[in-house]
Amino acid sequence: MVTTNWWLWLAAFFTVSIYTVAFADNNLFRFVESIFVGTSAGYMVTANWFNYIKPQLLNVQKGQYVLLIPFLIGLLVYTRYVRSIAWVSRISLAFTLGYGSGFILSKNFRPDFLTQVIATFRTLDTFNNWLLVFGVITSLTYFLFTVEQKGVVGYASKAGRWVMMIALGAAFGSTVMARVSLFLGRVQFLLTEWMFLVK
Amino acid sequence: MVRKELPLAITFITGGIVILANFLAPAWFVQTNKDITVWYQIVTALFCGLGVVNLCRIHGKKVSQKREGWPFSVVMLVSMFGFMLIALYVGQQHQLYKNLYNNTIVPLNATMYSILVFYIASAAYRAFRVRSAEATILLVTAAIVMLGKAPIGEAVLGSWVASWTTWIFDVPNTAGMRGIQLGATLGGIAMALRVLIGIERAHFGGTGGE
């Protein structure tokens, strides 16, 4: 007993075709891989159209003509394909980089820096708190490029590297497990929704 | 002069408005910052077309020159424009669009990311082969976390695997990641300042002129 919903057949076909690469690279995988790249690019464009461009175009239609300026700035980036006026595309880049830099220096500063520093100031009453403060300080020492890394700084930097290796190991383990979850999800789809083998 | 100074001035003014709006918060700057955020969304949304243009240029060339694997380029271009045309024609709320999204993008995305399962063990062995103390620490931590997050780990090795995993995440992982984040944030701040002041200009490269 297999589903008669041809949409699910399509999803199952894509799933099984991609997994064939586990045995060897083959044309079926490359075919589906090309569909993946194409549909993803198509989705990205349409998502931007529906979420940002279309609503703002409607606002222009309602009389907010000032919004034509960002449309112009955005379209200027395509001048990079015309060699003689390619420099004009710098205006678009300049705008986005200006906004991004301002964002990093203002809005990002609190959550990414201040909050992290404040959270590190803990009462040193437990081993874990000591270890956490020690780990943060030694990790930061590793990024001290203006001081020669020898003596105490060298030892601290080495300890920091070890702490960061633990963090990266944990991140790696989590990533693997996330991928395993995705794999189980696809197998579950094939066995339950497509083949009705498991209820 | 215009080619160099105008983009730098735009960067400085845009960044300045965002900073002033967030730190000093006078009414005019706050409103302008809100408007600029909408502008930023429009500009970056329009940038997405660059990806499509580049894909068309690269794969169009491959097809026209009939280079190895050109039929796959045709498939890619047909999928891209096919998806775009259907989505733009029927709209996001139409059942056809929802079916197309749920049965192409969703399974393709999930499956593509999950095939890493087949390679990650061998890739990890090649990348982190136990050659140094650091590599050993990374590998041992990863093994404990993987076992701690899977039911089989606790069933075979006992509850210590799960509690060690929790401890690793709460203490050394927090410390290490915080160190990395603070380091990256400081680097980001330095780079943002360089861009804003106009010292960093590498991003203007490749567009001719000065």
CSV table of C-alpha atoms in Angstrom, one decimal:
chain,number,residue,atom,x,y,z
A,1,MET,CA,0.0,0.0,0.0
A,2,VAL,CA,1.5,3.3,-1.1
A,3,THR,CA,0.0,6.8,-1.2
A,4,THR,CA,-1.9,7.9,-4.3
A,5,ASN,CA,-1.1,11.5,-3.7
A,6,TRP,CA,1.3,12.4,-6.5
A,7,TRP,CA,2.7,15.4,-4.6
A,8,LEU,CA,3.9,13.0,-1.9
A,9,TRP,CA,5.3,10.8,-4.7
A,10,LEU,CA,7.3,13.8,-5.9
A,11,ALA,CA,8.6,14.5,-2.4
A,12,ALA,CA,9.5,10.8,-2.0
A,13,PHE,CA,11.2,10.7,-5.4
A,14,PHE,CA,13.4,13.7,-4.4
A,15,THR,CA,14.2,12.2,-1.0
A,16,VAL,CA,15.2,8.8,-2.4
A,17,SER,CA,17.1,10.3,-5.4
A,18,ILE,CA,19.2,12.4,-3.1
A,19,TYR,CA,20.0,9.5,-0.9
A,20,THR,CA,21.4,7.5,-3.9
A,21,VAL,CA,24.5,9.6,-3.6
A,22,ALA,CA,25.4,7.7,-0.4
A,23,PHE,CA,26.4,4.8,-2.8
A,24,ALA,CA,28.1,6.8,-5.5
A,25,ASP,CA,27.8,10.1,-7.4
A,26,ASN,CA,25.2,9.5,-10.1
A,27,ASN,CA,23.1,11.4,-12.7
A,28,LEU,CA,19.9,11.0,-10.8
A,29,PHE,CA,21.4,12.8,-7.8
A,30,ARG,CA,22.8,15.5,-10.0
A,31,PHE,CA,19.4,15.9,-11.7
A,32,VAL,CA,17.6,16.4,-8.4
A,33,GLU,CA,20.5,18.5,-7.1
A,34,SER,CA,20.0,20.9,-10.0
A,35,ILE,CA,16.3,21.1,-9.2
A,36,PHE,CA,17.2,21.9,-5.6
A,37,VAL,CA,19.4,24.8,-6.6
A,38,GLY,CA,16.9,26.1,-9.1
A,39,THR,CA,13.8,25.9,-6.9
A,40,SER,CA,15.8,27.4,-4.0
A,41,ALA,CA,16.9,30.3,-6.1
A,42,GLY,CA,13.4,30.7,-7.4
A,43,TYR,CA,12.0,30.6,-3.9
A,44,MET,CA,14.4,33.2,-2.6
A,45,VAL,CA,13.4,35.6,-5.4
A,46,THR,CA,9.7,35.1,-4.9
A,47,ALA,CA,9.9,35.3,-1.1
A,48,ASN,CA,11.7,38.7,-1.5
A,49,TRP,CA,9.1,39.8,-4.0
A,50,PHE,CA,6.1,38.9,-1.8
A,51,ASN,CA,7.5,40.0,1.5
A,52,TYR,CA,9.4,43.2,0.7
A,53,ILE,CA,9.2,44.4,-2.9
A,54,LYS,CA,5.4,44.0,-3.7
A,55,PRO,CA,4.1,45.5,-0.4
A,56,GLN,CA,6.4,48.5,-0.8
A,57,LEU,CA,5.5,49.0,-4.5
A,58,LEU,CA,1.8,49.1,-3.3
A,59,ASN,CA,2.9,51.8,-0.8
A,60,VAL,CA,4.4,53.8,-3.7
A,61,GLN,CA,1.2,53.3,-5.6
A,62,LYS,CA,-0.7,54.8,-2.6
A,63,GLY,CA,1.5,57.9,-2.8
A,64,GLN,CA,4.6,57.2,-0.7
A,65,TYR,CA,6.9,58.3,-3.6
A,66,VAL,CA,9.9,58.6,-1.3
A,67,LEU,CA,10.1,54.8,-1.4
A,68,LEU,CA,11.2,55.1,-5.0
A,69,ILE,CA,14.6,56.2,-3.7
A,70,PRO,CA,15.5,52.7,-2.2
A,71,PHE,CA,14.2,51.1,-5.3
A,72,LEU,CA,16.6,53.2,-7.3
A,73,ILE,CA,19.5,52.5,-4.9
A,74,GLY,CA,18.7,48.8,-5.2
A,75,LEU,CA,18.6,48.8,-8.9
A,76,LEU,CA,21.8,50.7,-9.2
A,77,VAL,CA,23.7,47.5,-8.2
A,78,TYR,CA,23.0,46.1,-11.6
A,79,THR,CA,25.1,48.7,-13.2
A,80,ARG,CA,28.1,46.5,-12.3
A,81,TYR,CA,27.3,44.6,-15.5
A,82,VAL,CA,28.0,47.7,-17.6
A,83,ARG,CA,31.7,48.2,-17.4
A,84,SER,CA,31.7,52.0,-18.1
A,85,ILE,CA,29.3,52.8,-15.3
A,86,ALA,CA,30.1,49.8,-13.0
A,87,TRP,CA,31.3,52.3,-10.3
A,88,VAL,CA,27.7,53.4,-9.8
A,89,SER,CA,26.9,50.1,-8.1
A,90,ARG,CA,29.1,51.3,-5.2
A,91,ILE,CA,26.3,53.5,-4.2
A,92,SER,CA,24.1,50.5,-3.4
A,93,LEU,CA,26.9,48.8,-1.6
A,94,ALA,CA,27.8,51.9,0.3
A,95,PHE,CA,24.2,52.2,1.6
A,96,THR,CA,23.9,48.6,2.8
A,97,LEU,CA,27.4,48.7,4.3
A,98,GLY,CA,26.6,52.0,6.1
A,99,TYR,CA,23.4,50.6,7.5
A,100,GLY,CA,25.2,47.3,8.5
A,101,SER,CA,28.1,49.2,10.1
A,102,GLY,CA,25.7,51.4,12.1
A,103,PHE,CA,23.7,48.4,13.1
A,104,ILE,CA,26.8,46.6,14.4
A,105,LEU,CA,28.0,49.7,16.3
A,106,SER,CA,24.7,50.4,17.9
A,107,LYS,CA,22.0,47.7,18.0
A,108,ASN,CA,24.3,44.7,18.0
A,109,PHE,CA,26.6,46.2,20.6
A,110,ARG,CA,24.3,45.4,23.6
A,111,PRO,CA,23.3,41.8,23.0
A,112,ASP,CA,26.6,40.7,21.4
A,113,PHE,CA,29.0,42.5,23.7
A,114,LEU,CA,27.6,44.2,26.8
A,115,THR,CA,25.2,41.4,27.8
A,116,GLN,CA,27.9,38.8,27.3
A,117,VAL,CA,30.3,40.7,29.5
A,118,ILE,CA,27.7,41.3,32.2
A,119,ALA,CA,26.8,37.6,32.2
A,120,THR,CA,30.4,36.7,32.8
A,121,PHE,CA,30.6,38.7,36.0
A,122,ARG,CA,29.4,36.0,38.4
A,123,THR,CA,29.9,35.4,42.0
A,124,LEU,CA,32.9,33.1,42.3
A,125,ASP,CA,31.3,30.7,44.8
A,126,THR,CA,31.2,27.5,42.7
A,127,PHE,CA,33.6,25.5,40.7
A,128,ASN,CA,31.5,26.0,37.5
A,129,ASN,CA,31.5,29.8,37.9
A,130,TRP,CA,35.3,29.8,38.4
A,131,LEU,CA,35.6,27.6,35.3
A,132,LEU,CA,33.3,29.8,33.2
A,133,VAL,CA,35.1,33.0,34.1
A,134,PHE,CA,38.5,31.3,33.6
A,135,GLY,CA,37.3,30.0,30.2
A,136,VAL,CA,36.1,33.3,28.9
A,137,ILE,CA,39.2,35.2,30.0
A,138,THR,CA,41.6,32.6,28.5
A,139,SER,CA,39.5,32.4,25.3
A,140,LEU,CA,39.8,36.1,24.9
A,141,THR,CA,43.5,35.9,25.6
A,142,TYR,CA,43.8,33.8,22.5
A,143,PHE,CA,42.5,36.7,20.5
A,144,LEU,CA,45.1,39.1,21.9
A,145,PHE,CA,47.2,39.7,18.8
A,146,THR,CA,48.9,42.8,20.1
A,147,VAL,CA,50.8,41.0,22.8
A,148,GLU,CA,53.4,38.3,22.2
A,149,GLN,CA,52.0,35.0,23.2
A,150,LYS,CA,54.6,33.7,25.6
A,151,GLY,CA,55.0,33.3,29.3
A,152,VAL,CA,51.7,33.7,31.3
A,153,VAL,CA,49.9,35.0,28.2
A,154,GLY,CA,51.1,32.0,26.2
A,155,TYR,CA,49.8,29.6,28.8
A,156,ALA,CA,46.5,31.4,29.1
A,157,SER,CA,46.2,31.4,25.3
A,158,LYS,CA,46.8,27.7,25.2
A,159,ALA,CA,44.2,27.1,27.9
A,160,GLY,CA,41.8,29.3,25.9
A,161,ARG,CA,42.4,27.2,22.9
A,162,TRP,CA,41.5,24.1,24.8
A,163,VAL,CA,38.3,25.7,26.1
A,164,MET,CA,37.3,26.8,22.6
A,165,MET,CA,38.1,23.2,21.3
A,166,ILE,CA,35.5,21.9,23.9
A,167,ALA,CA,33.0,24.5,22.6
A,168,LEU,CA,33.7,23.6,19.0
A,169,GLY,CA,33.4,19.9,19.8
A,170,ALA,CA,30.1,20.5,21.5
A,171,ALA,CA,28.9,22.5,18.4
A,172,PHE,CA,30.2,19.7,16.1
A,173,GLY,CA,28.3,17.0,18.1
A,174,SER,CA,25.1,19.1,18.1
A,175,THR,CA,25.4,19.6,14.3
A,176,VAL,CA,25.8,15.9,13.7
A,177,MET,CA,22.8,15.1,15.9
A,178,ALA,CA,20.7,17.8,14.1
A,179,ARG,CA,21.6,16.1,10.8
A,180,VAL,CA,20.7,12.7,12.2
A,181,SER,CA,17.3,14.2,13.3
A,182,LEU,CA,16.7,15.4,9.7
A,183,PHE,CA,17.6,12.0,8.3
A,184,LEU,CA,15.2,10.3,10.7
A,185,GLY,CA,12.6,12.8,9.7
A,186,ARG,CA,13.0,11.9,6.1
A,187,VAL,CA,13.0,8.1,6.8
A,188,GLN,CA,9.9,8.6,8.9
A,189,PHE,CA,8.2,10.5,6.0
A,190,LEU,CA,9.0,7.6,3.6
A,191,LEU,CA,7.8,4.9,6.0
A,192,THR,CA,4.7,6.7,7.3
A,193,GLU,CA,3.3,9.2,4.8
A,194,TRP,CA,4.5,7.6,1.5
A,195,MET,CA,4.6,3.8,2.1
A,196,PHE,CA,2.2,3.5,5.1
A,197,LEU,CA,4.5,0.9,6.6
A,198,VAL,CA,4.5,2.6,10.1
A,199,LYS,CA,1.5,4.1,11.7
B,1,MET,CA,36.3,62.2,-7.1
B,2,VAL,CA,32.6,61.4,-7.2
B,3,ARG,CA,33.3,57.7,-7.8
B,4,LYS,CA,35.2,57.5,-4.5
B,5,GLU,CA,33.9,60.2,-2.2
B,6,LEU,CA,30.1,59.8,-2.9
B,7,PRO,CA,29.9,56.1,-1.8
B,8,LEU,CA,32.0,56.9,1.3
B,9,ALA,CA,29.7,59.8,2.2
B,10,ILE,CA,26.6,57.7,1.7
B,11,THR,CA,28.2,55.0,4.0
B,12,PHE,CA,29.1,57.6,6.7
B,13,ILE,CA,25.7,59.3,6.6
B,14,THR,CA,23.6,56.1,6.6
B,15,GLY,CA,25.7,54.6,9.4
B,16,GLY,CA,25.7,57.8,11.4
B,17,ILE,CA,21.9,58.0,11.3
B,18,VAL,CA,21.5,54.4,12.5
B,19,ILE,CA,24.0,55.0,15.4
B,20,LEU,CA,22.5,58.4,16.5
B,21,ALA,CA,19.0,57.0,16.4
B,22,ASN,CA,20.0,54.2,18.7
B,23,PHE,CA,22.2,56.1,21.1
B,24,LEU,CA,20.7,59.6,21.3
B,25,ALA,CA,17.2,58.8,20.1
B,26,PRO,CA,16.0,62.3,19.0
B,27,ALA,CA,12.6,62.0,17.3
B,28,TRP,CA,13.8,62.9,13.8
B,29,PHE,CA,16.6,60.3,13.9
B,30,VAL,CA,14.4,57.6,15.3
B,31,GLN,CA,11.8,58.1,12.5
B,32,THR,CA,14.6,58.3,9.8
B,33,ASN,CA,16.1,55.1,11.2
B,34,LYS,CA,12.8,53.3,10.8
B,35,ASP,CA,12.5,54.6,7.2
B,36,ILE,CA,16.1,53.6,6.5
B,37,THR,CA,15.4,50.1,7.8
B,38,VAL,CA,12.6,49.8,5.3
B,39,TRP,CA,14.9,51.1,2.6
B,40,TYR,CA,17.5,48.6,3.6
B,41,GLN,CA,15.0,45.8,3.3
B,42,ILE,CA,14.0,47.0,-0.2
B,43,VAL,CA,17.6,47.4,-1.3
B,44,THR,CA,18.7,43.9,-0.1
B,45,ALA,CA,15.6,42.3,-1.6
B,46,LEU,CA,16.5,43.8,-4.9
B,47,PHE,CA,20.1,42.4,-4.5
B,48,CYS,CA,18.7,38.9,-4.7
B,49,GLY,CA,18.2,39.4,-8.4
B,50,LEU,CA,22.1,39.5,-8.7
B,51,GLY,CA,22.1,35.8,-7.8
B,52,VAL,CA,19.6,35.0,-10.5
B,53,VAL,CA,21.6,37.0,-13.1
B,54,ASN,CA,24.8,35.3,-12.1
B,55,LEU,CA,23.2,31.8,-12.3
B,56,CYS,CA,21.8,32.7,-15.7
B,57,ARG,CA,25.2,34.0,-16.9
B,58,ILE,CA,27.1,30.9,-15.7
B,59,HIS,CA,24.7,28.2,-16.6
B,60,GLY,CA,23.6,30.0,-19.8
B,61,LYS,CA,27.2,30.0,-21.0
B,62,LYS,CA,27.6,26.3,-20.0
B,63,VAL,CA,24.5,25.4,-22.1
B,64,SER,CA,25.5,27.5,-25.1
B,65,GLN,CA,29.0,26.0,-25.1
B,66,LYS,CA,27.6,22.5,-24.5
B,67,ARG,CA,30.1,21.9,-21.7
B,68,GLU,CA,30.1,18.7,-19.6
B,69,GLY,CA,26.9,18.4,-17.6
B,70,TRP,CA,25.0,21.1,-19.5
B,71,PRO,CA,21.7,19.2,-19.4
B,72,PHE,CA,21.8,19.7,-15.6
B,73,SER,CA,22.2,23.5,-16.1
B,74,VAL,CA,19.0,23.4,-18.3
B,75,VAL,CA,17.2,21.5,-15.5
B,76,MET,CA,18.4,24.2,-13.0
B,77,LEU,CA,17.3,27.1,-15.1
B,78,VAL,CA,13.9,25.5,-15.9
B,79,SER,CA,13.4,24.8,-12.2
B,80,MET,CA,14.3,28.3,-11.2
B,81,PHE,CA,12.1,30.1,-13.7
B,82,GLY,CA,9.4,27.5,-13.4
B,83,PHE,CA,9.1,28.0,-9.7
B,84,MET,CA,9.3,31.8,-10.1
B,85,LEU,CA,6.6,31.9,-12.8
B,86,ILE,CA,4.2,29.6,-10.9
B,87,ALA,CA,4.7,31.5,-7.6
B,88,LEU,CA,4.3,34.9,-9.2
B,89,TYR,CA,1.3,33.8,-11.3
B,90,VAL,CA,-0.8,32.1,-8.6
B,91,GLY,CA,0.5,33.9,-5.4
B,92,GLN,CA,1.7,32.6,-2.1
B,93,GLN,CA,-1.8,31.7,-0.7
B,94,HIS,CA,-2.7,29.4,-3.6
B,95,GLN,CA,-2.8,25.7,-2.9
B,96,LEU,CA,-0.6,25.0,-5.9
B,97,TYR,CA,2.1,27.2,-4.4
B,98,LYS,CA,1.8,25.6,-1.0
B,99,ASN,CA,2.0,22.1,-2.5
B,100,LEU,CA,4.9,23.1,-4.6
B,101,TYR,CA,6.7,24.5,-1.6
B,102,ASN,CA,5.9,21.6,0.8
B,103,ASN,CA,6.8,18.9,-1.7
B,104,THR,CA,9.8,20.3,-3.4
B,105,ILE,CA,11.6,23.0,-1.3
B,106,VAL,CA,10.9,21.3,2.1
B,107,PRO,CA,12.0,17.7,1.3
B,108,LEU,CA,14.9,18.8,-0.9
B,109,ASN,CA,16.2,21.1,1.8
B,110,ALA,CA,15.8,18.6,4.6
B,111,THR,CA,17.2,15.7,2.6
B,112,MET,CA,20.2,17.7,1.3
B,113,TYR,CA,21.2,18.7,4.8
B,114,SER,CA,20.6,15.2,6.1
B,115,ILE,CA,23.0,13.5,3.6
B,116,LEU,CA,25.7,14.9,5.7
B,117,VAL,CA,25.0,12.0,8.0
B,118,PHE,CA,26.7,9.7,5.6
B,119,TYR,CA,29.9,11.7,5.4
B,120,ILE,CA,30.2,13.4,8.7
B,121,ALA,CA,32.0,10.5,10.4
B,122,SER,CA,34.6,10.1,7.8
B,123,ALA,CA,34.9,13.9,7.3
B,124,ALA,CA,35.4,14.3,11.1
B,125,TYR,CA,38.1,11.6,11.1
B,126,ARG,CA,39.9,13.3,8.3
B,127,ALA,CA,39.6,16.8,9.7
B,128,PHE,CA,40.2,16.1,13.4
B,129,ARG,CA,42.4,13.1,13.2
B,130,VAL,CA,43.8,12.7,16.7
B,131,ARG,CA,47.1,14.4,16.1
B,132,SER,CA,47.2,16.9,18.9
B,133,ALA,CA,45.8,17.5,22.4
B,134,GLU,CA,43.4,20.1,20.9
B,135,ALA,CA,42.0,17.6,18.3
B,136,THR,CA,41.6,15.0,21.0
B,137,ILE,CA,39.7,17.3,23.2
B,138,LEU,CA,37.4,18.3,20.3
B,139,LEU,CA,36.8,14.7,19.3
B,140,VAL,CA,36.1,13.4,22.9
B,141,THR,CA,33.7,16.3,23.6
B,142,ALA,CA,31.9,15.7,20.3
B,143,ALA,CA,31.6,12.0,21.1
B,144,ILE,CA,30.2,12.7,24.6
B,145,VAL,CA,27.7,15.2,23.2
B,146,MET,CA,26.5,12.9,20.5
B,147,LEU,CA,26.1,10.0,22.9
B,148,GLY,CA,24.4,12.3,25.4
B,149,LYS,CA,21.9,13.5,22.9
B,150,ALA,CA,21.0,10.0,21.6
B,151,PRO,CA,18.8,7.7,23.7
B,152,ILE,CA,21.2,4.8,23.0
B,153,GLY,CA,24.0,6.7,24.7
B,154,GLU,CA,22.2,6.8,28.1
B,155,ALA,CA,20.8,3.3,27.6
B,156,VAL,CA,24.2,1.7,27.1
B,157,LEU,CA,26.6,3.9,29.1
B,158,GLY,CA,24.3,5.2,31.8
B,159,SER,CA,22.9,8.5,32.9
B,160,TRP,CA,26.3,10.1,33.3
B,161,VAL,CA,26.6,10.7,29.5
B,162,ALA,CA,23.5,13.0,29.6
B,163,SER,CA,24.6,14.9,32.7
B,164,TRP,CA,28.1,15.4,31.3
B,165,THR,CA,26.5,16.7,28.1
B,166,THR,CA,24.4,19.2,30.0
B,167,TRP,CA,27.5,20.3,32.0
B,168,ILE,CA,29.6,20.6,28.8
B,169,PHE,CA,26.9,22.9,27.3
B,170,ASP,CA,26.4,24.9,30.4
B,171,VAL,CA,30.0,25.6,31.4
B,172,PRO,CA,32.9,25.1,29.0
B,173,ASN,CA,30.8,25.5,25.9
B,174,THR,CA,29.3,28.8,27.2
B,175,ALA,CA,32.8,30.0,28.2
B,176,GLY,CA,34.4,29.1,24.9
B,177,MET,CA,31.5,30.4,22.7
B,178,ARG,CA,31.4,33.6,24.7
B,179,GLY,CA,35.1,34.1,24.2
B,180,ILE,CA,34.7,33.5,20.5
B,181,GLN,CA,31.7,35.8,20.3
B,182,LEU,CA,33.4,38.6,22.2
B,183,GLY,CA,36.4,38.3,20.0
B,184,ALA,CA,34.3,38.3,16.9
B,185,THR,CA,32.2,41.2,18.1
B,186,LEU,CA,35.3,43.3,18.9
B,187,GLY,CA,36.6,42.4,15.4
B,188,GLY,CA,33.2,43.3,13.9
B,189,ILE,CA,33.2,46.7,15.7
B,190,ALA,CA,36.7,47.5,14.5
B,191,MET,CA,35.7,46.6,10.9
B,192,ALA,CA,32.5,48.5,11.1
B,193,LEU,CA,34.4,51.6,12.3
B,194,ARG,CA,36.9,51.2,9.4
B,195,VAL,CA,34.1,50.9,6.9
B,196,LEU,CA,32.2,53.9,8.4
B,197,ILE,CA,35.2,56.2,8.5
B,198,GLY,CA,36.3,55.1,5.0
B,199,ILE,CA,39.6,53.4,5.9
B,200,GLU,CA,38.3,50.0,4.6
B,201,ARG,CA,37.5,50.2,0.9
B,202,ALA,CA,38.1,46.7,-0.3
B,203,HIS,CA,34.4,46.1,-1.0
B,204,PHE,CA,34.5,48.8,-3.7
B,205,GLY,CA,37.0,46.7,-5.7
B,206,GLY,CA,36.2,45.2,-9.1
B,207,THR,CA,33.8,48.0,-10.2
B,208,GLY,CA,36.3,50.1,-12.1
B,209,GLY,CA,37.5,53.7,-11.5
B,210,GLU,CA,39.8,54.6,-8.7
